[in-house]
């Protein structure tokens, strides 16, 4: 009997280790109400907990002091679908941090200290349905391609941040968008805001507070006015103003036309010169024949 037990010991040790990393172990200071949920809410954590089960699906880390997420953090947690990092101290997202979270459906990064959402932040998160980025008071920049690839995203929250403007291209990457929160930002009603205003007017059904719930500052005196009091005519002075992209197009078009004109002139001059030479050669042959 004893030899059999000795033979089984390595196998039992391996099985025990597997169970610990596959959902049967709960990190200290956290709760695990089921095999696929780790709840570390409000534990004053200053970093991500150790020994998170590899098959975790719901990871709750809100109300802590976590300042950053390692770029390779989500590589091991391929089953993760729900990640709550609300009310922490995140000030930036490492490039590629969320690029491997292909099964993620819910992500809450609200109430942090994020300053920008750079291009490609969410990478391959094609299954993401709800994204919360509100209440980041220092968030002033969202890159045009920040949400590229989020083809399933239905709800996007960007309320109460520090945004004074937003490129419409940011929203054009979201074909499934059903709800958008933008209220509480210090929008400025300038010509950069004009295109966003037109988009909001055409998509009021996606704004839970409507145009009444959004305000912007007038460029001249800084007075705050509700967007519901404005119209496209309010931005009529912007119609003749070209953006940097427009200027580049004009410059490139001008250069292209100039190059085409030079090539055409050179070709025409070469053709005329050839005809002149042929004409002179024909006259010379004719005079020789007469002689």
PDB file of C-alpha atoms in Angstrom:
ATOM      1  CA  UNK A   1       0.000   0.000   0.000  1.00  0.00           C
ATOM      2  CA  UNK A   2       2.812   2.390   0.920  1.00  0.00           C
ATOM      3  CA  UNK A   3       4.557   2.085  -2.486  1.00  0.00           C
ATOM      4  CA  UNK A   4       1.261   2.976  -4.173  1.00  0.00           C
ATOM      5  CA  UNK A   5       0.906   6.115  -2.034  1.00  0.00           C
ATOM      6  CA  UNK A   6       4.487   7.113  -2.811  1.00  0.00           C
ATOM      7  CA  UNK A   7       3.809   6.635  -6.517  1.00  0.00           C
ATOM      8  CA  UNK A   8       0.667   8.799  -6.335  1.00  0.00           C
ATOM      9  CA  UNK A   9       2.304  11.692  -4.467  1.00  0.00           C
ATOM     10  CA  UNK A  10       3.746  13.491  -7.534  1.00  0.00           C
ATOM     11  CA  UNK A  11       0.434  13.165  -9.347  1.00  0.00           C
ATOM     12  CA  UNK A  12      -1.516  14.523  -6.364  1.00  0.00           C
ATOM     13  CA  UNK A  13       0.917  17.421  -6.016  1.00  0.00           C
ATOM     14  CA  UNK A  14       0.490  18.314  -9.693  1.00  0.00           C
ATOM     15  CA  UNK A  15      -3.302  18.079  -9.416  1.00  0.00           C
ATOM     16  CA  UNK A  16      -3.291  20.283  -6.316  1.00  0.00           C
ATOM     17  CA  UNK A  17      -1.125  22.897  -8.036  1.00  0.00           C
ATOM     18  CA  UNK A  18      -3.416  22.926 -11.070  1.00  0.00           C
ATOM     19  CA  UNK A  19      -6.506  23.431  -8.937  1.00  0.00           C
ATOM     20  CA  UNK A  20      -4.880  26.331  -7.106  1.00  0.00           C
ATOM     21  CA  UNK A  21      -4.166  28.195 -10.327  1.00  0.00           C
ATOM     22  CA  UNK A  22      -7.388  27.224 -12.093  1.00  0.00           C
ATOM     23  CA  UNK A  23      -9.934  28.769  -9.754  1.00  0.00           C
ATOM     24  CA  UNK A  24      -9.663  26.963  -6.404  1.00  0.00           C
ATOM     25  CA  UNK A  25      -7.387  29.600  -4.854  1.00  0.00           C
ATOM     26  CA  UNK A  26      -8.381  33.114  -3.821  1.00  0.00           C
ATOM     27  CA  UNK A  27      -5.833  35.959  -3.434  1.00  0.00           C
ATOM     28  CA  UNK A  28      -5.390  37.322   0.057  1.00  0.00           C
ATOM     29  CA  UNK A  29      -7.586  40.340   0.921  1.00  0.00           C
ATOM     30  CA  UNK A  30     -10.034  39.285  -1.815  1.00  0.00           C
ATOM     31  CA  UNK A  31     -13.288  37.363  -1.944  1.00  0.00           C
ATOM     32  CA  UNK A  32     -14.138  34.632  -4.439  1.00  0.00           C
ATOM     33  CA  UNK A  33     -17.903  34.013  -4.353  1.00  0.00           C
ATOM     34  CA  UNK A  34     -17.558  31.490  -7.190  1.00  0.00           C
ATOM     35  CA  UNK A  35     -14.804  29.759  -9.156  1.00  0.00           C
ATOM     36  CA  UNK A  36     -14.717  32.463 -11.842  1.00  0.00           C
ATOM     37  CA  UNK A  37     -15.043  35.672  -9.774  1.00  0.00           C
ATOM     38  CA  UNK A  38     -12.343  37.523  -7.816  1.00  0.00           C
ATOM     39  CA  UNK A  39     -13.604  40.493  -5.793  1.00  0.00           C
ATOM     40  CA  UNK A  40     -10.878  42.785  -4.385  1.00  0.00           C
ATOM     41  CA  UNK A  41     -13.087  45.874  -4.046  1.00  0.00           C
ATOM     42  CA  UNK A  42     -12.044  48.468  -1.477  1.00  0.00           C
ATOM     43  CA  UNK A  43      -8.972  46.710  -0.091  1.00  0.00           C
ATOM     44  CA  UNK A  44      -6.592  49.701  -0.341  1.00  0.00           C
ATOM     45  CA  UNK A  45      -4.455  47.799  -2.839  1.00  0.00           C
ATOM     46  CA  UNK A  46      -1.514  49.698  -4.309  1.00  0.00           C
ATOM     47  CA  UNK A  47      -0.803  47.049  -6.947  1.00  0.00           C
ATOM     48  CA  UNK A  48      -2.540  44.179  -8.621  1.00  0.00           C
ATOM     49  CA  UNK A  49      -3.030  41.151  -6.347  1.00  0.00           C
ATOM     50  CA  UNK A  50      -0.840  38.069  -6.744  1.00  0.00           C
ATOM     51  CA  UNK A  51      -2.000  34.563  -7.658  1.00  0.00           C
ATOM     52  CA  UNK A  52      -5.181  35.497  -9.511  1.00  0.00           C
ATOM     53  CA  UNK A  53      -6.721  32.266 -10.886  1.00  0.00           C
ATOM     54  CA  UNK A  54      -5.978  31.867 -14.578  1.00  0.00           C
ATOM     55  CA  UNK A  55      -9.590  31.092 -15.453  1.00  0.00           C
ATOM     56  CA  UNK A  56     -11.035  34.198 -13.781  1.00  0.00           C
ATOM     57  CA  UNK A  57     -13.909  35.748 -15.724  1.00  0.00           C
ATOM     58  CA  UNK A  58     -14.960  38.599 -13.421  1.00  0.00           C
ATOM     59  CA  UNK A  59     -12.218  40.662 -11.801  1.00  0.00           C
ATOM     60  CA  UNK A  60     -13.369  43.440  -9.459  1.00  0.00           C
ATOM     61  CA  UNK A  61     -10.632  45.878  -8.427  1.00  0.00           C
ATOM     62  CA  UNK A  62     -12.551  49.106  -7.841  1.00  0.00           C
ATOM     63  CA  UNK A  63     -12.006  51.556  -4.957  1.00  0.00           C
ATOM     64  CA  UNK A  64      -8.289  50.886  -4.519  1.00  0.00           C
ATOM     65  CA  UNK A  65      -5.053  52.838  -5.151  1.00  0.00           C
ATOM     66  CA  UNK A  66      -3.679  50.902  -8.120  1.00  0.00           C
ATOM     67  CA  UNK A  67      -1.533  53.322 -10.209  1.00  0.00           C
ATOM     68  CA  UNK A  68      -0.825  51.210 -13.291  1.00  0.00           C
ATOM     69  CA  UNK A  69      -1.416  47.920 -15.095  1.00  0.00           C
ATOM     70  CA  UNK A  70       1.522  45.944 -16.537  1.00  0.00           C
ATOM     71  CA  UNK A  71       1.345  45.720 -20.315  1.00  0.00           C
ATOM     72  CA  UNK A  72       1.372  41.893 -20.162  1.00  0.00           C
ATOM     73  CA  UNK A  73      -1.206  41.607 -17.374  1.00  0.00           C
ATOM     74  CA  UNK A  74      -4.106  40.319 -19.493  1.00  0.00           C
ATOM     75  CA  UNK A  75      -2.042  37.870 -21.539  1.00  0.00           C
ATOM     76  CA  UNK A  76      -2.588  35.089 -18.980  1.00  0.00           C
ATOM     77  CA  UNK A  77      -6.289  35.772 -18.419  1.00  0.00           C
ATOM     78  CA  UNK A  78      -7.796  34.831 -21.749  1.00  0.00           C
ATOM     79  CA  UNK A  79     -11.208  34.011 -20.194  1.00  0.00           C
ATOM     80  CA  UNK A  80     -11.687  37.452 -18.638  1.00  0.00           C
ATOM     81  CA  UNK A  81     -14.946  39.099 -19.728  1.00  0.00           C
ATOM     82  CA  UNK A  82     -15.574  41.638 -16.924  1.00  0.00           C
ATOM     83  CA  UNK A  83     -12.906  43.997 -15.550  1.00  0.00           C
ATOM     84  CA  UNK A  84     -13.722  46.754 -13.054  1.00  0.00           C
ATOM     85  CA  UNK A  85     -10.890  49.203 -12.251  1.00  0.00           C
ATOM     86  CA  UNK A  86     -13.115  52.104 -11.276  1.00  0.00           C
ATOM     87  CA  UNK A  87     -11.908  54.638  -8.703  1.00  0.00           C
ATOM     88  CA  UNK A  88      -8.190  53.840  -8.665  1.00  0.00           C
ATOM     89  CA  UNK A  89      -5.104  55.960  -9.395  1.00  0.00           C
ATOM     90  CA  UNK A  90      -4.472  54.981 -13.024  1.00  0.00           C
ATOM     91  CA  UNK A  91      -2.836  57.864 -14.891  1.00  0.00           C
ATOM     92  CA  UNK A  92      -2.057  56.110 -18.153  1.00  0.00           C
ATOM     93  CA  UNK A  93      -2.467  52.851 -20.034  1.00  0.00           C
ATOM     94  CA  UNK A  94       0.653  51.029 -21.158  1.00  0.00           C
ATOM     95  CA  UNK A  95       0.718  50.410 -24.957  1.00  0.00           C
ATOM     96  CA  UNK A  96      -0.706  46.980 -25.698  1.00  0.00           C
ATOM     97  CA  UNK A  97      -2.202  46.477 -22.228  1.00  0.00           C
ATOM     98  CA  UNK A  98      -5.675  45.777 -23.609  1.00  0.00           C
ATOM     99  CA  UNK A  99      -4.676  44.527 -27.050  1.00  0.00           C
ATOM    100  CA  UNK A 100      -4.961  40.856 -26.014  1.00  0.00           C
ATOM    101  CA  UNK A 101      -8.296  41.092 -24.178  1.00  0.00           C
ATOM    102  CA  UNK A 102     -10.266  39.552 -27.025  1.00  0.00           C
ATOM    103  CA  UNK A 103     -13.098  38.194 -24.811  1.00  0.00           C
ATOM    104  CA  UNK A 104     -13.554  41.291 -22.674  1.00  0.00           C
ATOM    105  CA  UNK A 105     -17.170  42.507 -22.715  1.00  0.00           C
ATOM    106  CA  UNK A 106     -17.228  45.059 -19.869  1.00  0.00           C
ATOM    107  CA  UNK A 107     -14.435  47.468 -18.906  1.00  0.00           C
ATOM    108  CA  UNK A 108     -14.684  50.226 -16.303  1.00  0.00           C
ATOM    109  CA  UNK A 109     -11.796  52.710 -16.109  1.00  0.00           C
ATOM    110  CA  UNK A 110     -13.890  55.528 -14.696  1.00  0.00           C
ATOM    111  CA  UNK A 111     -12.907  57.795 -11.792  1.00  0.00           C
ATOM    112  CA  UNK A 112      -9.159  57.533 -12.357  1.00  0.00           C
ATOM    113  CA  UNK A 113      -6.455  60.030 -13.361  1.00  0.00           C
ATOM    114  CA  UNK A 114      -6.118  59.146 -17.050  1.00  0.00           C
ATOM    115  CA  UNK A 115      -4.860  62.006 -19.221  1.00  0.00           C
ATOM    116  CA  UNK A 116      -5.262  60.577 -22.734  1.00  0.00           C
ATOM    117  CA  UNK A 117      -6.548  57.610 -24.690  1.00  0.00           C
ATOM    118  CA  UNK A 118      -3.922  56.982 -27.382  1.00  0.00           C
ATOM    119  CA  UNK A 119      -4.356  55.237 -30.716  1.00  0.00           C
ATOM    120  CA  UNK A 120      -4.737  51.455 -30.576  1.00  0.00           C
ATOM    121  CA  UNK A 121      -5.347  51.346 -26.821  1.00  0.00           C
ATOM    122  CA  UNK A 122      -8.008  48.654 -27.069  1.00  0.00           C
ATOM    123  CA  UNK A 123      -6.429  46.622 -29.861  1.00  0.00           C
ATOM    124  CA  UNK A 124      -8.283  43.364 -30.435  1.00  0.00           C
ATOM    125  CA  UNK A 125     -11.164  43.958 -27.992  1.00  0.00           C
ATOM    126  CA  UNK A 126     -13.771  43.270 -30.662  1.00  0.00           C
ATOM    127  CA  UNK A 127     -16.240  41.790 -28.145  1.00  0.00           C
ATOM    128  CA  UNK A 128     -16.236  44.838 -25.871  1.00  0.00           C
ATOM    129  CA  UNK A 129     -19.812  46.055 -25.408  1.00  0.00           C
ATOM    130  CA  UNK A 130     -19.596  48.577 -22.563  1.00  0.00           C
ATOM    131  CA  UNK A 131     -16.674  50.953 -21.925  1.00  0.00           C
ATOM    132  CA  UNK A 132     -16.652  53.412 -19.028  1.00  0.00           C
ATOM    133  CA  UNK A 133     -14.109  56.248 -19.148  1.00  0.00           C
ATOM    134  CA  UNK A 134     -16.043  58.932 -17.292  1.00  0.00           C
ATOM    135  CA  UNK A 135     -14.948  61.007 -14.302  1.00  0.00           C
ATOM    136  CA  UNK A 136     -11.312  61.268 -15.364  1.00  0.00           C
ATOM    137  CA  UNK A 137     -10.892  65.026 -14.763  1.00  0.00           C
ATOM    138  CA  UNK A 138      -7.442  65.162 -16.422  1.00  0.00           C
ATOM    139  CA  UNK A 139      -8.519  63.341 -19.577  1.00  0.00           C
ATOM    140  CA  UNK A 140      -8.123  65.974 -22.305  1.00  0.00           C
ATOM    141  CA  UNK A 141      -7.139  63.932 -25.358  1.00  0.00           C
ATOM    142  CA  UNK A 142      -8.793  61.039 -27.197  1.00  0.00           C
ATOM    143  CA  UNK A 143      -6.900  60.043 -30.332  1.00  0.00           C
ATOM    144  CA  UNK A 144      -8.881  59.664 -33.556  1.00  0.00           C
ATOM    145  CA  UNK A 145      -8.074  55.924 -33.717  1.00  0.00           C
ATOM    146  CA  UNK A 146      -8.405  55.280 -29.972  1.00  0.00           C
ATOM    147  CA  UNK A 147     -11.497  53.105 -30.399  1.00  0.00           C
ATOM    148  CA  UNK A 148     -10.637  51.551 -33.749  1.00  0.00           C
ATOM    149  CA  UNK A 149     -11.576  47.869 -33.797  1.00  0.00           C
ATOM    150  CA  UNK A 150     -14.356  48.142 -31.194  1.00  0.00           C
ATOM    151  CA  UNK A 151     -16.994  47.052 -33.685  1.00  0.00           C
ATOM    152  CA  UNK A 152     -19.316  45.593 -31.002  1.00  0.00           C
ATOM    153  CA  UNK A 153     -19.209  48.557 -28.601  1.00  0.00           C
ATOM    154  CA  UNK A 154     -22.727  49.706 -27.695  1.00  0.00           C
ATOM    155  CA  UNK A 155     -22.170  51.967 -24.693  1.00  0.00           C
ATOM    156  CA  UNK A 156     -19.389  54.540 -24.333  1.00  0.00           C
ATOM    157  CA  UNK A 157     -19.128  56.821 -21.308  1.00  0.00           C
ATOM    158  CA  UNK A 158     -16.891  59.914 -21.532  1.00  0.00           C
ATOM    159  CA  UNK A 159     -18.810  62.178 -19.165  1.00  0.00           C
ATOM    160  CA  UNK A 160     -17.261  64.627 -16.693  1.00  0.00           C
ATOM    161  CA  UNK A 161     -13.749  64.553 -18.137  1.00  0.00           C
ATOM    162  CA  UNK A 162     -11.548  67.451 -19.253  1.00  0.00           C
ATOM    163  CA  UNK A 163     -12.460  67.346 -22.958  1.00  0.00           C
ATOM    164  CA  UNK A 164     -12.835  70.690 -24.745  1.00  0.00           C
ATOM    165  CA  UNK A 165     -13.181  69.028 -28.165  1.00  0.00           C
ATOM    166  CA  UNK A 166     -13.485  65.620 -29.784  1.00  0.00           C
ATOM    167  CA  UNK A 167     -12.695  64.535 -33.337  1.00  0.00           C
ATOM    168  CA  UNK A 168     -15.815  63.090 -34.988  1.00  0.00           C
ATOM    169  CA  UNK A 169     -13.605  60.344 -36.435  1.00  0.00           C
ATOM    170  CA  UNK A 170     -13.424  58.867 -32.920  1.00  0.00           C
ATOM    171  CA  UNK A 171     -17.139  58.057 -33.082  1.00  0.00           C
ATOM    172  CA  UNK A 172     -17.181  56.968 -36.707  1.00  0.00           C
ATOM    173  CA  UNK A 173     -15.190  53.854 -35.734  1.00  0.00           C
ATOM    174  CA  UNK A 174     -18.145  52.631 -33.629  1.00  0.00           C
ATOM    175  CA  UNK A 175     -20.848  51.183 -35.906  1.00  0.00           C
ATOM    176  CA  UNK A 176     -22.742  49.459 -33.053  1.00  0.00           C
ATOM    177  CA  UNK A 177     -22.878  52.476 -30.706  1.00  0.00           C
ATOM    178  CA  UNK A 178     -26.264  52.882 -28.990  1.00  0.00           C
ATOM    179  CA  UNK A 179     -25.476  55.070 -25.969  1.00  0.00           C
ATOM    180  CA  UNK A 180     -22.969  57.908 -25.597  1.00  0.00           C
ATOM    181  CA  UNK A 181     -22.370  60.044 -22.521  1.00  0.00           C
ATOM    182  CA  UNK A 182     -20.487  63.319 -23.065  1.00  0.00           C
ATOM    183  CA  UNK A 183     -22.110  65.632 -20.547  1.00  0.00           C
ATOM    184  CA  UNK A 184     -20.073  67.482 -17.930  1.00  0.00           C
ATOM    185  CA  UNK A 185     -17.050  68.231 -20.136  1.00  0.00           C
ATOM    186  CA  UNK A 186     -15.732  71.812 -20.593  1.00  0.00           C
ATOM    187  CA  UNK A 187     -16.616  71.897 -24.310  1.00  0.00           C
ATOM    188  CA  UNK A 188     -15.713  75.045 -26.234  1.00  0.00           C
ATOM    189  CA  UNK A 189     -18.101  76.094 -29.010  1.00  0.00           C
ATOM    190  CA  UNK A 190     -15.443  76.878 -31.607  1.00  0.00           C
ATOM    191  CA  UNK A 191     -15.027  75.737 -35.184  1.00  0.00           C
ATOM    192  CA  UNK A 192     -13.325  72.526 -34.066  1.00  0.00           C
ATOM    193  CA  UNK A 193     -16.495  71.679 -32.142  1.00  0.00           C
ATOM    194  CA  UNK A 194     -18.752  72.421 -35.132  1.00  0.00           C
ATOM    195  CA  UNK A 195     -18.457  68.957 -36.742  1.00  0.00           C
ATOM    196  CA  UNK A 196     -19.099  67.247 -33.416  1.00  0.00           C
ATOM    197  CA  UNK A 197     -22.175  69.428 -32.928  1.00  0.00           C
ATOM    198  CA  UNK A 198     -23.570  68.316 -36.290  1.00  0.00           C
ATOM    199  CA  UNK A 199     -22.935  64.653 -35.363  1.00  0.00           C
ATOM    200  CA  UNK A 200     -24.637  65.092 -31.987  1.00  0.00           C
ATOM    201  CA  UNK A 201     -27.621  66.769 -33.635  1.00  0.00           C
ATOM    202  CA  UNK A 202     -28.019  63.815 -35.991  1.00  0.00           C
ATOM    203  CA  UNK A 203     -27.569  61.256 -33.190  1.00  0.00           C
ATOM    204  CA  UNK A 204     -29.521  62.771 -30.317  1.00  0.00           C
ATOM    205  CA  UNK A 205     -31.207  59.419 -29.695  1.00  0.00           C
ATOM    206  CA  UNK A 206     -27.871  58.076 -28.431  1.00  0.00           C
ATOM    207  CA  UNK A 207     -27.521  60.786 -25.771  1.00  0.00           C
ATOM    208  CA  UNK A 208     -29.294  59.788 -22.521  1.00  0.00           C
ATOM    209  CA  UNK A 209     -29.602  63.440 -21.434  1.00  0.00           C
ATOM    210  CA  UNK A 210     -30.189  64.774 -24.949  1.00  0.00           C
ATOM    211  CA  UNK A 211     -28.770  68.092 -26.102  1.00  0.00           C
ATOM    212  CA  UNK A 212     -30.256  69.740 -22.986  1.00  0.00           C
ATOM    213  CA  UNK A 213     -27.780  67.920 -20.783  1.00  0.00           C
ATOM    214  CA  UNK A 214     -24.697  69.250 -22.576  1.00  0.00           C
ATOM    215  CA  UNK A 215     -23.163  72.712 -22.401  1.00  0.00           C
ATOM    216  CA  UNK A 216     -20.279  74.495 -24.080  1.00  0.00           C
ATOM    217  CA  UNK A 217     -18.415  77.765 -23.554  1.00  0.00           C
ATOM    218  CA  UNK A 218     -18.704  80.582 -26.091  1.00  0.00           C
ATOM    219  CA  UNK A 219     -15.226  81.506 -27.428  1.00  0.00           C
ATOM    220  CA  UNK A 220     -15.551  85.252 -26.818  1.00  0.00           C
ATOM    221  CA  UNK A 221     -16.836  85.597 -23.264  1.00  0.00           C
ATOM    222  CA  UNK A 222     -16.691  82.018 -21.949  1.00  0.00           C
ATOM    223  CA  UNK A 223     -20.408  81.980 -21.177  1.00  0.00           C
ATOM    224  CA  UNK A 224     -21.832  78.485 -20.777  1.00  0.00           C
ATOM    225  CA  UNK A 225     -24.828  77.705 -22.985  1.00  0.00           C
ATOM    226  CA  UNK A 226     -26.884  74.581 -23.503  1.00  0.00           C
ATOM    227  CA  UNK A 227     -26.387  72.840 -26.836  1.00  0.00           C
ATOM    228  CA  UNK A 228     -30.159  72.774 -27.203  1.00  0.00           C
ATOM    229  CA  UNK A 229     -30.028  76.578 -27.695  1.00  0.00           C
ATOM    230  CA  UNK A 230     -27.621  76.294 -30.618  1.00  0.00           C
ATOM    231  CA  UNK A 231     -28.081  75.301 -34.252  1.00  0.00           C
ATOM    232  CA  UNK A 232     -25.862  74.754 -37.259  1.00  0.00           C
ATOM    233  CA  UNK A 233     -26.315  78.454 -38.021  1.00  0.00           C
ATOM    234  CA  UNK A 234     -24.472  79.192 -34.775  1.00  0.00           C
ATOM    235  CA  UNK A 235     -21.344  77.904 -36.513  1.00  0.00           C
ATOM    236  CA  UNK A 236     -21.917  79.578 -39.890  1.00  0.00           C
ATOM    237  CA  UNK A 237     -18.632  81.515 -39.596  1.00  0.00           C
ATOM    238  CA  UNK A 238     -16.792  78.185 -39.601  1.00  0.00           C
ATOM    239  CA  UNK A 239     -18.009  77.150 -43.045  1.00  0.00           C
ATOM    240  CA  UNK A 240     -15.219  78.972 -44.860  1.00  0.00           C
ATOM    241  CA  UNK A 241     -12.501  77.933 -42.440  1.00  0.00           C
ATOM    242  CA  UNK A 242     -10.216  75.155 -43.599  1.00  0.00           C
ATOM    243  CA  UNK A 243      -8.752  72.565 -41.258  1.00  0.00           C
ATOM    244  CA  UNK A 244      -5.133  71.432 -41.391  1.00  0.00           C
ATOM    245  CA  UNK A 245      -6.229  68.418 -43.428  1.00  0.00           C
ATOM    246  CA  UNK A 246      -8.025  70.702 -45.874  1.00  0.00           C
ATOM    247  CA  UNK A 247      -4.914  72.856 -46.247  1.00  0.00           C
ATOM    248  CA  UNK A 248      -2.774  69.782 -46.916  1.00  0.00           C
ATOM    249  CA  UNK A 249      -5.232  68.599 -49.566  1.00  0.00           C
ATOM    250  CA  UNK A 250      -5.195  72.009 -51.236  1.00  0.00           C
ATOM    251  CA  UNK A 251      -1.389  72.176 -51.163  1.00  0.00           C
ATOM    252  CA  UNK A 252      -1.020  68.636 -52.483  1.00  0.00           C
ATOM    253  CA  UNK A 253      -3.599  69.284 -55.197  1.00  0.00           C
ATOM    254  CA  UNK A 254      -1.777  72.465 -56.231  1.00  0.00           C
ATOM    255  CA  UNK A 255       1.557  70.647 -56.419  1.00  0.00           C
ATOM    256  CA  UNK A 256      -0.010  67.821 -58.411  1.00  0.00           C
ATOM    257  CA  UNK A 257      -1.588  70.248 -60.884  1.00  0.00           C
ATOM    258  CA  UNK A 258       1.715  72.113 -61.269  1.00  0.00           C
ATOM    259  CA  UNK A 259       3.650  68.904 -61.898  1.00  0.00           C
ATOM    260  CA  UNK A 260       1.030  67.750 -64.388  1.00  0.00           C
ATOM    261  CA  UNK A 261       1.200  71.113 -66.187  1.00  0.00           C
ATOM    262  CA  UNK A 262       4.997  70.953 -66.393  1.00  0.00           C
ATOM    263  CA  UNK A 263       4.909  67.394 -67.755  1.00  0.00           C
ATOM    264  CA  UNK A 264       2.237  68.330 -70.290  1.00  0.00           C
ATOM    265  CA  UNK A 265       4.196  71.411 -71.399  1.00  0.00           C
ATOM    266  CA  UNK A 266       7.379  69.364 -71.764  1.00  0.00           C
ATOM    267  CA  UNK A 267       5.545  66.717 -73.792  1.00  0.00           C
ATOM    268  CA  UNK A 268       3.907  69.352 -76.017  1.00  0.00           C
ATOM    269  CA  UNK A 269       7.214  71.162 -76.569  1.00  0.00           C
ATOM    270  CA  UNK A 270       8.945  67.886 -77.424  1.00  0.00           C
ATOM    271  CA  UNK A 271       6.191  66.994 -79.878  1.00  0.00           C
ATOM    272  CA  UNK A 272       6.365  70.411 -81.605  1.00  0.00           C
ATOM    273  CA  UNK A 273      10.161  70.184 -81.782  1.00  0.00           C
ATOM    274  CA  UNK A 274       9.960  66.734 -83.393  1.00  0.00           C
ATOM    275  CA  UNK A 275       7.444  67.954 -85.988  1.00  0.00           C
ATOM    276  CA  UNK A 276       9.681  70.945 -86.771  1.00  0.00           C
ATOM    277  CA  UNK A 277      12.668  68.697 -87.299  1.00  0.00           C
ATOM    278  CA  UNK A 278      10.648  66.348 -89.504  1.00  0.00           C
ATOM    279  CA  UNK A 279       9.349  69.317 -91.462  1.00  0.00           C
ATOM    280  CA  UNK A 280      12.852  70.713 -92.024  1.00  0.00           C
ATOM    281  CA  UNK A 281      14.141  67.280 -93.011  1.00  0.00           C
ATOM    282  CA  UNK A 282      11.357  66.904 -95.586  1.00  0.00           C
ATOM    283  CA  UNK A 283      12.077  70.309 -97.135  1.00  0.00           C
ATOM    284  CA  UNK A 284      15.801  69.531 -97.377  1.00  0.00           C
ATOM    285  CA  UNK A 285      15.093  66.250 -99.155  1.00  0.00           C
ATOM    286  CA  UNK A 286      12.726  68.029-101.520  1.00  0.00           C
ATOM    287  CA  UNK A 287      15.330  70.705-102.403  1.00  0.00           C
ATOM    288  CA  UNK A 288      17.968  68.021-103.059  1.00  0.00           C
ATOM    289  CA  UNK A 289      15.544  66.253-105.388  1.00  0.00           C
ATOM    290  CA  UNK A 290      14.897  69.458-107.346  1.00  0.00           C
ATOM    291  CA  UNK A 291      18.650  69.971-107.763  1.00  0.00           C
TER     292      UNK A 291
END
